[in-house]
Amino acid sequence: MKKNHFYLTLILCILISGCFFVGCKKTDKAADSRKNEVIVYTYDSFSGEWGAGPEIARLFEEKTGIKVTYADCGDSGQILSKAVLEKASPYADVLIGIDNNLSEQALESGIIYQYKPQKLDEIVPADITKELNSGKNTVSLVPYDFSDFAFIFNTLSGLPTPTCLEDLTKPVYKNKIILMDPRTSTPGLGFKCWAEKVYGSDYDAYMKRLEPSILTMAPSWSVGYGMFTKGEAPLVISYTTSAAYHIEYDEGDQFKALKFTDGHIRQIEGACIVKNAPNLAGAKKFMDFLISDEAQNIIPLTQWMFPSNKNVKLPASYSAAF
Protein backbone atom coordinates (compact mmCIF):
# COMPACT_ATOMS: atom_id res chain seq x y z
CA MET A 1 0.00 0.00 0.00
CA LYS A 2 2.81 2.35 0.91
CA LYS A 3 4.57 1.53 -2.38
CA ASN A 4 1.41 2.18 -4.38
CA HIS A 5 0.88 5.41 -2.47
CA PHE A 6 4.49 6.45 -3.27
CA TYR A 7 4.03 5.84 -7.03
CA LEU A 8 0.69 7.64 -7.04
CA THR A 9 2.26 10.61 -5.29
CA LEU A 10 5.18 10.59 -7.75
CA ILE A 11 2.84 10.50 -10.77
CA LEU A 12 0.78 13.40 -9.38
CA CYS A 13 3.94 15.44 -8.79
CA ILE A 14 5.10 14.83 -12.37
CA LEU A 15 1.68 15.82 -13.74
CA ILE A 16 1.53 18.97 -11.62
CA SER A 17 5.11 19.87 -12.61
CA GLY A 18 4.26 19.26 -16.26
CA CYS A 19 1.26 21.57 -16.06
CA PHE A 20 3.34 24.21 -14.31
CA PHE A 21 6.08 24.24 -16.94
CA VAL A 22 3.59 24.23 -19.83
CA GLY A 23 1.86 27.17 -18.16
CA CYS A 24 5.17 29.03 -17.87
CA LYS A 25 5.91 28.33 -21.50
CA LYS A 26 2.61 29.85 -22.58
CA THR A 27 3.21 32.93 -20.43
CA ASP A 28 6.71 33.37 -21.83
CA LYS A 29 5.35 32.98 -25.36
CA ALA A 30 2.72 35.64 -24.72
CA ALA A 31 5.36 37.96 -23.29
CA ASP A 32 7.64 37.31 -26.28
CA SER A 33 4.85 38.21 -28.71
CA ARG A 34 4.50 41.64 -27.11
CA LYS A 35 8.20 42.28 -27.69
CA ASN A 36 7.34 42.47 -31.37
CA GLU A 37 4.22 44.62 -30.99
CA VAL A 38 3.54 48.14 -29.73
CA ILE A 39 -0.08 48.90 -28.85
CA VAL A 40 -1.11 52.53 -29.31
CA TYR A 41 -4.31 54.20 -28.09
CA THR A 42 -5.28 57.04 -30.42
CA TYR A 43 -8.15 58.66 -32.36
CA ASP A 44 -9.80 57.89 -35.68
CA SER A 45 -8.34 60.65 -37.86
CA PHE A 46 -4.82 59.53 -36.90
CA SER A 47 -5.28 55.76 -37.15
CA GLY A 48 -7.78 55.77 -40.03
CA GLU A 49 -7.12 55.14 -43.71
CA TRP A 50 -6.37 58.81 -44.48
CA GLY A 51 -4.45 59.54 -41.28
CA ALA A 52 -0.72 59.49 -40.58
CA GLY A 53 -0.94 56.33 -38.48
CA PRO A 54 -0.97 53.55 -41.11
CA GLU A 55 2.10 54.80 -43.00
CA ILE A 56 4.01 55.56 -39.78
CA ALA A 57 3.25 52.00 -38.60
CA ARG A 58 4.39 50.51 -41.91
CA LEU A 59 7.68 52.40 -41.91
CA PHE A 60 8.33 51.65 -38.24
CA GLU A 61 7.79 47.91 -38.72
CA GLU A 62 9.99 47.96 -41.82
CA LYS A 63 12.75 49.63 -39.84
CA THR A 64 12.52 47.76 -36.51
CA GLY A 65 10.53 44.58 -37.14
CA ILE A 66 8.04 45.71 -34.48
CA LYS A 67 4.36 45.75 -35.40
CA VAL A 68 2.18 48.73 -34.40
CA THR A 69 -1.44 48.06 -33.45
CA TYR A 70 -3.72 51.09 -33.12
CA ALA A 71 -6.83 51.14 -30.92
CA ASP A 72 -9.28 53.95 -31.74
CA CYS A 73 -10.46 55.16 -28.32
CA GLY A 74 -12.27 58.35 -29.39
CA ASP A 75 -10.82 61.78 -28.68
CA SER A 76 -7.98 62.66 -26.30
CA GLY A 77 -10.20 62.82 -23.22
CA GLN A 78 -11.45 59.30 -23.90
CA ILE A 79 -7.91 58.06 -24.60
CA LEU A 80 -6.76 59.41 -21.24
CA SER A 81 -9.81 58.05 -19.39
CA LYS A 82 -9.26 54.55 -20.78
CA ALA A 83 -5.60 54.58 -19.81
CA VAL A 84 -6.46 55.76 -16.28
CA LEU A 85 -9.04 52.96 -15.88
CA GLU A 86 -6.33 50.45 -16.85
CA LYS A 87 -3.69 52.03 -14.60
CA ALA A 88 -3.27 48.96 -12.39
CA SER A 89 -2.71 46.66 -15.38
CA PRO A 90 -1.93 48.67 -18.54
CA TYR A 91 -2.73 47.26 -21.96
CA ALA A 92 -1.42 50.12 -24.12
CA ASP A 93 2.24 51.00 -24.53
CA VAL A 94 1.77 54.46 -26.05
CA LEU A 95 -0.94 57.15 -26.08
CA ILE A 96 -1.22 59.48 -29.08
CA GLY A 97 -3.39 62.60 -29.04
CA ILE A 98 -3.00 64.15 -25.58
CA ASP A 99 -2.87 67.89 -26.25
CA ASN A 100 -1.76 70.96 -24.29
CA ASN A 101 -5.32 71.66 -23.11
CA LEU A 102 -5.39 68.24 -21.44
CA SER A 103 -1.72 67.91 -20.54
CA GLU A 104 -1.94 69.06 -16.92
CA GLN A 105 -4.67 66.53 -16.20
CA ALA A 106 -2.66 63.83 -17.97
CA LEU A 107 0.54 64.65 -16.05
CA GLU A 108 -1.33 64.55 -12.73
CA SER A 109 -2.98 61.20 -13.53
CA GLY A 110 0.15 59.21 -12.71
CA ILE A 111 -0.09 57.05 -15.84
CA ILE A 112 2.80 58.54 -17.85
CA TYR A 113 6.34 57.20 -18.00
CA GLN A 114 8.86 60.02 -18.40
CA TYR A 115 10.85 59.59 -21.57
CA LYS A 116 12.81 62.06 -23.68
CA PRO A 117 13.41 60.79 -27.22
CA GLN A 118 16.83 60.93 -28.76
CA LYS A 119 17.52 64.21 -30.61
CA LEU A 120 14.33 65.85 -29.27
CA ASP A 121 16.12 69.10 -28.41
CA GLU A 122 17.77 69.22 -31.83
CA ILE A 123 14.65 68.86 -33.96
CA VAL A 124 11.64 70.08 -31.91
CA PRO A 125 11.45 73.73 -30.76
CA ALA A 126 11.90 73.92 -26.98
CA ASP A 127 8.91 76.23 -26.46
CA ILE A 128 6.56 73.66 -28.02
CA THR A 129 7.86 70.86 -25.82
CA LYS A 130 7.66 73.02 -22.69
CA GLU A 131 4.12 74.25 -23.41
CA LEU A 132 2.89 70.71 -23.98
CA ASN A 133 4.43 69.68 -20.65
CA SER A 134 2.59 72.47 -18.77
CA GLY A 135 5.73 74.59 -18.43
CA LYS A 136 7.76 71.85 -16.77
CA ASN A 137 11.39 71.21 -17.72
CA THR A 138 10.92 67.43 -17.68
CA VAL A 139 9.61 65.61 -20.76
CA SER A 140 6.61 63.31 -20.36
CA LEU A 141 4.61 64.33 -23.43
CA VAL A 142 6.36 64.53 -26.79
CA PRO A 143 4.97 66.92 -29.47
CA TYR A 144 4.33 65.46 -32.92
CA ASP A 145 2.19 68.22 -34.51
CA PHE A 146 0.62 71.63 -33.78
CA SER A 147 -1.56 74.40 -35.23
CA ASP A 148 -3.66 77.37 -34.10
CA PHE A 149 -7.42 77.05 -33.77
CA ALA A 150 -9.36 79.12 -36.29
CA PHE A 151 -12.70 79.29 -38.05
CA ILE A 152 -12.76 78.03 -41.61
CA PHE A 153 -15.14 80.11 -43.72
CA ASN A 154 -16.80 79.38 -47.05
CA THR A 155 -16.30 82.75 -48.76
CA LEU A 156 -18.90 81.84 -51.43
CA SER A 157 -21.67 81.75 -48.82
CA GLY A 158 -22.64 85.36 -49.39
CA LEU A 159 -22.22 86.19 -45.71
CA PRO A 160 -19.98 88.99 -44.43
CA THR A 161 -16.61 87.80 -43.19
CA PRO A 162 -16.46 87.77 -39.37
CA THR A 163 -13.36 89.36 -37.87
CA CYS A 164 -13.67 88.40 -34.19
CA LEU A 165 -15.46 86.04 -31.83
CA GLU A 166 -18.08 88.68 -31.00
CA ASP A 167 -19.05 89.00 -34.68
CA LEU A 168 -20.22 85.39 -34.57
CA THR A 169 -23.08 86.36 -32.24
CA LYS A 170 -24.69 88.62 -34.87
CA PRO A 171 -28.15 87.59 -36.20
CA VAL A 172 -26.74 87.20 -39.73
CA TYR A 173 -24.91 84.05 -38.55
CA LYS A 174 -27.99 82.33 -37.10
CA ASN A 175 -27.57 78.52 -37.50
CA LYS A 176 -24.43 79.13 -39.57
CA ILE A 177 -21.71 77.79 -37.23
CA ILE A 178 -20.59 74.22 -36.53
CA LEU A 179 -18.82 73.67 -33.23
CA MET A 180 -17.71 70.45 -31.50
CA ASP A 181 -18.60 69.16 -28.07
CA PRO A 182 -15.73 70.09 -25.68
CA ARG A 183 -16.35 66.90 -23.70
CA THR A 184 -15.52 64.64 -26.65
CA SER A 185 -13.52 66.74 -29.10
CA THR A 186 -10.18 68.54 -28.81
CA PRO A 187 -11.22 71.32 -31.26
CA GLY A 188 -14.39 71.66 -29.17
CA LEU A 189 -12.30 72.02 -26.02
CA GLY A 190 -9.93 74.31 -27.90
CA PHE A 191 -12.75 76.70 -28.83
CA LYS A 192 -13.91 76.71 -25.21
CA CYS A 193 -10.40 77.58 -24.01
CA TRP A 194 -10.09 80.27 -26.69
CA ALA A 195 -13.39 81.92 -25.72
CA GLU A 196 -12.54 81.68 -22.01
CA LYS A 197 -9.21 83.37 -22.66
CA VAL A 198 -10.90 86.23 -24.53
CA TYR A 199 -13.98 86.67 -22.29
CA GLY A 200 -12.78 85.45 -18.90
CA SER A 201 -15.59 85.55 -16.35
CA ASP A 202 -18.03 86.67 -19.11
CA TYR A 203 -17.57 83.37 -20.98
CA ASP A 204 -21.02 82.00 -20.03
CA ALA A 205 -22.72 85.22 -21.14
CA TYR A 206 -20.84 85.06 -24.45
CA MET A 207 -21.93 81.47 -25.06
CA LYS A 208 -25.52 82.49 -24.37
CA ARG A 209 -25.25 85.19 -27.05
CA LEU A 210 -23.57 82.74 -29.43
CA GLU A 211 -26.16 79.98 -28.98
CA PRO A 212 -28.54 81.09 -31.82
CA SER A 213 -25.62 81.00 -34.28
CA ILE A 214 -24.72 77.36 -33.50
CA LEU A 215 -26.19 74.85 -35.94
CA THR A 216 -24.84 71.87 -34.00
CA MET A 217 -22.30 70.69 -31.45
CA ALA A 218 -20.76 67.74 -33.33
CA PRO A 219 -19.31 64.85 -31.30
CA SER A 220 -15.97 64.98 -33.11
CA TRP A 221 -13.90 67.04 -35.53
CA SER A 222 -14.43 64.43 -38.29
CA VAL A 223 -18.22 64.67 -38.03
CA GLY A 224 -18.29 68.46 -37.74
CA TYR A 225 -15.85 69.15 -40.57
CA GLY A 226 -17.64 66.61 -42.74
CA MET A 227 -20.88 68.57 -42.27
CA PHE A 228 -19.05 71.76 -43.24
CA THR A 229 -17.61 70.31 -46.46
CA LYS A 230 -21.10 69.05 -47.38
CA GLY A 231 -22.35 72.63 -47.18
CA GLU A 232 -24.51 72.33 -44.09
CA ALA A 233 -23.02 75.53 -42.63
CA PRO A 234 -20.48 78.12 -43.86
CA LEU A 235 -18.40 78.32 -40.66
CA VAL A 236 -16.66 75.59 -38.65
CA ILE A 237 -14.11 75.57 -35.86
CA SER A 238 -10.91 73.90 -37.03
CA TYR A 239 -7.28 74.90 -37.57
CA THR A 240 -5.39 77.54 -39.53
CA THR A 241 -3.79 74.66 -41.46
CA SER A 242 -7.13 73.17 -42.58
CA ALA A 243 -7.28 75.55 -45.55
CA ALA A 244 -4.18 73.83 -46.98
CA TYR A 245 -6.19 70.63 -47.49
CA HIS A 246 -8.57 72.30 -49.93
CA ILE A 247 -5.71 73.87 -51.90
CA GLU A 248 -3.78 70.59 -52.06
CA TYR A 249 -6.77 68.76 -53.55
CA ASP A 250 -7.74 71.51 -56.01
CA GLU A 251 -11.00 72.31 -54.27
CA GLY A 252 -10.50 76.03 -54.79
CA ASP A 253 -9.52 78.77 -52.39
CA GLN A 254 -13.00 79.65 -51.15
CA PHE A 255 -12.35 77.93 -47.81
CA LYS A 256 -10.38 80.45 -45.78
CA ALA A 257 -8.85 80.27 -42.33
CA LEU A 258 -9.95 83.51 -40.67
CA LYS A 259 -7.48 85.57 -38.67
CA PHE A 260 -9.40 87.14 -35.79
CA THR A 261 -8.51 90.35 -33.97
CA ASP A 262 -8.90 88.42 -30.67
CA GLY A 263 -5.78 86.43 -31.44
CA HIS A 264 -5.69 82.62 -31.55
CA ILE A 265 -4.63 79.80 -29.26
CA ARG A 266 -2.41 76.94 -30.28
CA GLN A 267 -3.06 73.24 -30.03
CA ILE A 268 -0.03 70.99 -29.58
CA GLU A 269 -0.67 67.28 -29.89
CA GLY A 270 1.57 64.89 -28.04
CA ALA A 271 2.38 61.25 -27.46
CA CYS A 272 3.56 59.52 -24.31
CA ILE A 273 4.60 56.13 -22.96
CA VAL A 274 2.27 54.49 -20.46
CA LYS A 275 3.81 53.77 -17.07
CA ASN A 276 4.39 50.00 -16.69
CA ALA A 277 3.85 49.55 -20.44
CA PRO A 278 3.99 45.85 -21.44
CA ASN A 279 6.54 46.67 -24.17
CA LEU A 280 8.62 49.52 -22.79
CA ALA A 281 11.59 48.93 -25.09
CA GLY A 282 9.35 48.94 -28.18
CA ALA A 283 7.50 52.03 -26.94
CA LYS A 284 10.78 53.96 -26.61
CA LYS A 285 11.75 53.04 -30.17
CA PHE A 286 8.33 54.15 -31.41
CA MET A 287 8.61 57.52 -29.64
CA ASP A 288 12.05 58.08 -31.19
CA PHE A 289 10.65 57.24 -34.61
CA LEU A 290 7.53 59.43 -34.25
CA ILE A 291 9.58 62.64 -34.28
CA SER A 292 12.09 61.46 -36.90
CA ASP A 293 12.28 63.16 -40.31
CA GLU A 294 10.89 59.98 -41.88
CA ALA A 295 7.71 59.92 -39.78
CA GLN A 296 7.25 63.69 -39.59
CA ASN A 297 7.27 64.09 -43.37
CA ILE A 298 3.94 62.20 -43.34
CA ILE A 299 2.22 64.67 -40.96
CA PRO A 300 1.46 67.71 -43.20
CA LEU A 301 -0.62 65.89 -45.85
CA THR A 302 -2.39 63.50 -43.46
CA GLN A 303 -2.88 65.31 -40.14
CA TRP A 304 -3.11 68.74 -41.83
CA MET A 305 -1.09 70.23 -38.98
CA PHE A 306 2.42 71.62 -38.73
CA PRO A 307 4.94 68.83 -37.94
CA SER A 308 6.83 69.33 -34.69
CA ASN A 309 10.12 68.45 -36.42
CA LYS A 310 11.48 71.77 -37.72
CA ASN A 311 13.52 70.04 -40.44
CA VAL A 312 10.43 69.06 -42.44
CA LYS A 313 9.78 71.05 -45.61
CA LEU A 314 6.12 72.06 -45.89
CA PRO A 315 4.09 71.48 -49.09
CA ALA A 316 3.26 74.53 -51.22
CA SER A 317 -0.41 74.29 -50.18
CA TYR A 318 0.59 75.41 -46.67
CA SER A 319 0.85 78.96 -47.98
CA ALA A 320 -2.89 79.07 -47.19
CA ALA A 321 -2.15 78.52 -43.48
CA PHE A 322 -0.97 81.08 -40.94
XYZ file of C-alpha atoms in Angstrom:
322
model
C 0.000 0.000 0.000
C 2.811 2.349 0.914
C 4.573 1.531 -2.377
C 1.411 2.184 -4.384
C 0.882 5.414 -2.468
C 4.491 6.448 -3.274
C 4.035 5.842 -7.028
C 0.685 7.638 -7.040
C 2.263 10.612 -5.288
C 5.175 10.586 -7.752
C 2.837 10.502 -10.772
C 0.782 13.400 -9.384
C 3.942 15.439 -8.789
C 5.095 14.833 -12.371
C 1.684 15.817 -13.740
C 1.532 18.968 -11.623
C 5.110 19.869 -12.611
C 4.263 19.264 -16.264
C 1.257 21.570 -16.060
C 3.344 24.210 -14.312
C 6.077 24.242 -16.944
C 3.588 24.226 -19.828
C 1.863 27.169 -18.161
C 5.170 29.025 -17.869
C 5.914 28.329 -21.501
C 2.615 29.850 -22.584
C 3.205 32.926 -20.426
C 6.708 33.366 -21.834
C 5.353 32.977 -25.362
C 2.717 35.644 -24.723
C 5.362 37.962 -23.288
C 7.640 37.306 -26.278
C 4.849 38.209 -28.714
C 4.498 41.640 -27.106
C 8.200 42.283 -27.689
C 7.336 42.467 -31.374
C 4.225 44.620 -30.992
C 3.539 48.144 -29.728
C -0.085 48.896 -28.847
C -1.106 52.529 -29.310
C -4.306 54.197 -28.087
C -5.279 57.038 -30.421
C -8.147 58.665 -32.359
C -9.803 57.893 -35.684
C -8.343 60.654 -37.864
C -4.817 59.526 -36.898
C -5.277 55.763 -37.151
C -7.781 55.770 -40.026
C -7.116 55.143 -43.708
C -6.366 58.811 -44.482
C -4.446 59.541 -41.284
C -0.721 59.493 -40.580
C -0.945 56.331 -38.485
C -0.971 53.554 -41.112
C 2.099 54.801 -42.999
C 4.011 55.556 -39.783
C 3.248 51.999 -38.596
C 4.387 50.508 -41.915
C 7.676 52.398 -41.910
C 8.329 51.649 -38.239
C 7.788 47.914 -38.720
C 9.990 47.956 -41.816
C 12.753 49.633 -39.835
C 12.516 47.763 -36.507
C 10.531 44.578 -37.145
C 8.044 45.713 -34.482
C 4.362 45.750 -35.402
C 2.182 48.729 -34.398
C -1.437 48.062 -33.446
C -3.723 51.091 -33.115
C -6.825 51.139 -30.922
C -9.277 53.953 -31.741
C -10.458 55.164 -28.324
C -12.266 58.347 -29.392
C -10.822 61.780 -28.683
C -7.983 62.656 -26.305
C -10.204 62.819 -23.219
C -11.445 59.300 -23.897
C -7.906 58.061 -24.599
C -6.761 59.415 -21.244
C -9.805 58.047 -19.388
C -9.265 54.550 -20.781
C -5.597 54.582 -19.814
C -6.462 55.761 -16.276
C -9.035 52.961 -15.884
C -6.327 50.449 -16.847
C -3.687 52.030 -14.604
C -3.270 48.956 -12.393
C -2.712 46.661 -15.378
C -1.926 48.667 -18.540
C -2.728 47.257 -21.962
C -1.425 50.119 -24.125
C 2.240 50.996 -24.528
C 1.771 54.462 -26.048
C -0.941 57.150 -26.076
C -1.216 59.475 -29.082
C -3.389 62.601 -29.038
C -2.997 64.153 -25.578
C -2.866 67.895 -26.255
C -1.765 70.958 -24.293
C -5.322 71.659 -23.111
C -5.387 68.242 -21.439
C -1.716 67.907 -20.540
C -1.936 69.065 -16.922
C -4.665 66.534 -16.199
C -2.656 63.826 -17.966
C 0.539 64.653 -16.049
C -1.327 64.546 -12.727
C -2.980 61.196 -13.533
C 0.152 59.209 -12.710
C -0.088 57.046 -15.843
C 2.803 58.544 -17.846
C 6.337 57.197 -18.000
C 8.860 60.023 -18.396
C 10.849 59.592 -21.570
C 12.808 62.058 -23.678
C 13.408 60.791 -27.223
C 16.834 60.934 -28.757
C 17.525 64.210 -30.606
C 14.328 65.848 -29.267
C 16.116 69.098 -28.405
C 17.768 69.219 -31.830
C 14.647 68.862 -33.956
C 11.637 70.076 -31.910
C 11.454 73.733 -30.760
C 11.904 73.915 -26.983
C 8.906 76.230 -26.459
C 6.559 73.660 -28.024
C 7.864 70.863 -25.818
C 7.658 73.017 -22.694
C 4.122 74.255 -23.409
C 2.891 70.706 -23.980
C 4.427 69.676 -20.648
C 2.594 72.469 -18.770
C 5.732 74.591 -18.432
C 7.760 71.848 -16.769
C 11.388 71.215 -17.721
C 10.919 67.428 -17.680
C 9.608 65.606 -20.757
C 6.613 63.308 -20.356
C 4.606 64.328 -23.428
C 6.359 64.534 -26.788
C 4.975 66.918 -29.467
C 4.329 65.460 -32.920
C 2.186 68.224 -34.511
C 0.618 71.625 -33.784
C -1.555 74.403 -35.229
C -3.663 77.365 -34.103
C -7.423 77.051 -33.771
C -9.363 79.123 -36.289
C -12.697 79.294 -38.049
C -12.760 78.033 -41.609
C -15.140 80.115 -43.715
C -16.799 79.384 -47.054
C -16.301 82.751 -48.757
C -18.895 81.841 -51.434
C -21.675 81.748 -48.823
C -22.638 85.363 -49.394
C -22.223 86.194 -45.713
C -19.981 88.994 -44.426
C -16.607 87.797 -43.192
C -16.462 87.771 -39.373
C -13.362 89.362 -37.867
C -13.670 88.403 -34.190
C -15.465 86.041 -31.825
C -18.080 88.681 -30.999
C -19.048 89.000 -34.677
C -20.223 85.395 -34.574
C -23.083 86.358 -32.238
C -24.694 88.624 -34.866
C -28.153 87.589 -36.197
C -26.738 87.201 -39.733
C -24.915 84.053 -38.550
C -27.994 82.329 -37.099
C -27.571 78.522 -37.502
C -24.432 79.130 -39.571
C -21.712 77.790 -37.234
C -20.587 74.221 -36.534
C -18.816 73.672 -33.225
C -17.710 70.447 -31.505
C -18.597 69.158 -28.073
C -15.734 70.090 -25.683
C -16.349 66.897 -23.701
C -15.524 64.637 -26.651
C -13.519 66.742 -29.104
C -10.178 68.536 -28.807
C -11.222 71.320 -31.262
C -14.386 71.657 -29.168
C -12.301 72.018 -26.019
C -9.929 74.312 -27.902
C -12.746 76.699 -28.834
C -13.913 76.712 -25.206
C -10.397 77.577 -24.007
C -10.090 80.269 -26.687
C -13.385 81.919 -25.725
C -12.537 81.680 -22.010
C -9.209 83.370 -22.663
C -10.905 86.235 -24.532
C -13.979 86.669 -22.293
C -12.776 85.452 -18.896
C -15.595 85.553 -16.352
C -18.028 86.672 -19.107
C -17.569 83.370 -20.979
C -21.020 81.996 -20.029
C -22.719 85.219 -21.136
C -20.838 85.059 -24.447
C -21.929 81.465 -25.062
C -25.520 82.495 -24.366
C -25.245 85.188 -27.053
C -23.570 82.744 -29.429
C -26.164 79.985 -28.979
C -28.545 81.093 -31.815
C -25.616 80.997 -34.276
C -24.720 77.360 -33.505
C -26.194 74.846 -35.938
C -24.844 71.871 -33.995
C -22.298 70.691 -31.451
C -20.761 67.744 -33.327
C -19.315 64.846 -31.298
C -15.970 64.982 -33.109
C -13.904 67.042 -35.534
C -14.426 64.428 -38.285
C -18.222 64.666 -38.028
C -18.294 68.459 -37.743
C -15.852 69.154 -40.567
C -17.645 66.613 -42.743
C -20.881 68.571 -42.268
C -19.047 71.758 -43.237
C -17.613 70.311 -46.462
C -21.104 69.052 -47.375
C -22.347 72.632 -47.184
C -24.515 72.333 -44.090
C -23.016 75.533 -42.627
C -20.479 78.121 -43.864
C -18.398 78.320 -40.657
C -16.665 75.590 -38.651
C -14.114 75.574 -35.858
C -10.913 73.903 -37.029
C -7.285 74.905 -37.568
C -5.386 77.545 -39.535
C -3.794 74.663 -41.461
C -7.131 73.165 -42.580
C -7.285 75.547 -45.546
C -4.177 73.831 -46.980
C -6.190 70.630 -47.488
C -8.566 72.297 -49.932
C -5.707 73.866 -51.904
C -3.783 70.589 -52.064
C -6.768 68.756 -53.547
C -7.741 71.514 -56.007
C -11.002 72.315 -54.268
C -10.498 76.032 -54.791
C -9.519 78.773 -52.386
C -13.003 79.653 -51.147
C -12.346 77.927 -47.805
C -10.376 80.451 -45.778
C -8.846 80.267 -42.326
C -9.952 83.511 -40.671
C -7.477 85.570 -38.670
C -9.403 87.143 -35.789
C -8.507 90.351 -33.967
C -8.902 88.419 -30.673
C -5.780 86.426 -31.440
C -5.690 82.618 -31.552
C -4.631 79.798 -29.255
C -2.405 76.940 -30.275
C -3.060 73.240 -30.025
C -0.025 70.994 -29.582
C -0.673 67.281 -29.891
C 1.575 64.891 -28.041
C 2.384 61.248 -27.462
C 3.562 59.516 -24.314
C 4.604 56.130 -22.963
C 2.273 54.486 -20.464
C 3.813 53.771 -17.070
C 4.389 50.001 -16.689
C 3.852 49.549 -20.442
C 3.995 45.847 -21.441
C 6.540 46.666 -24.166
C 8.618 49.522 -22.789
C 11.590 48.930 -25.094
C 9.351 48.938 -28.178
C 7.499 52.033 -26.943
C 10.779 53.958 -26.608
C 11.751 53.040 -30.165
C 8.329 54.150 -31.412
C 8.611 57.517 -29.645
C 12.053 58.084 -31.186
C 10.646 57.244 -34.608
C 7.527 59.430 -34.250
C 9.584 62.645 -34.282
C 12.090 61.465 -36.897
C 12.282 63.157 -40.311
C 10.891 59.985 -41.881
C 7.714 59.923 -39.780
C 7.252 63.694 -39.587
C 7.265 64.086 -43.374
C 3.944 62.202 -43.336
C 2.222 64.669 -40.961
C 1.457 67.707 -43.204
C -0.619 65.895 -45.850
C -2.387 63.505 -43.458
C -2.878 65.313 -40.137
C -3.111 68.737 -41.829
C -1.093 70.231 -38.976
C 2.420 71.616 -38.729
C 4.939 68.834 -37.942
C 6.832 69.329 -34.690
C 10.121 68.450 -36.423
C 11.480 71.766 -37.719
C 13.524 70.042 -40.441
C 10.428 69.056 -42.444
C 9.784 71.053 -45.611
C 6.117 72.055 -45.887
C 4.091 71.481 -49.093
C 3.257 74.533 -51.222
C -0.411 74.285 -50.180
C 0.586 75.415 -46.673
C 0.853 78.964 -47.976
C -2.890 79.072 -47.191
C -2.152 78.518 -43.481
C -0.966 81.075 -40.935
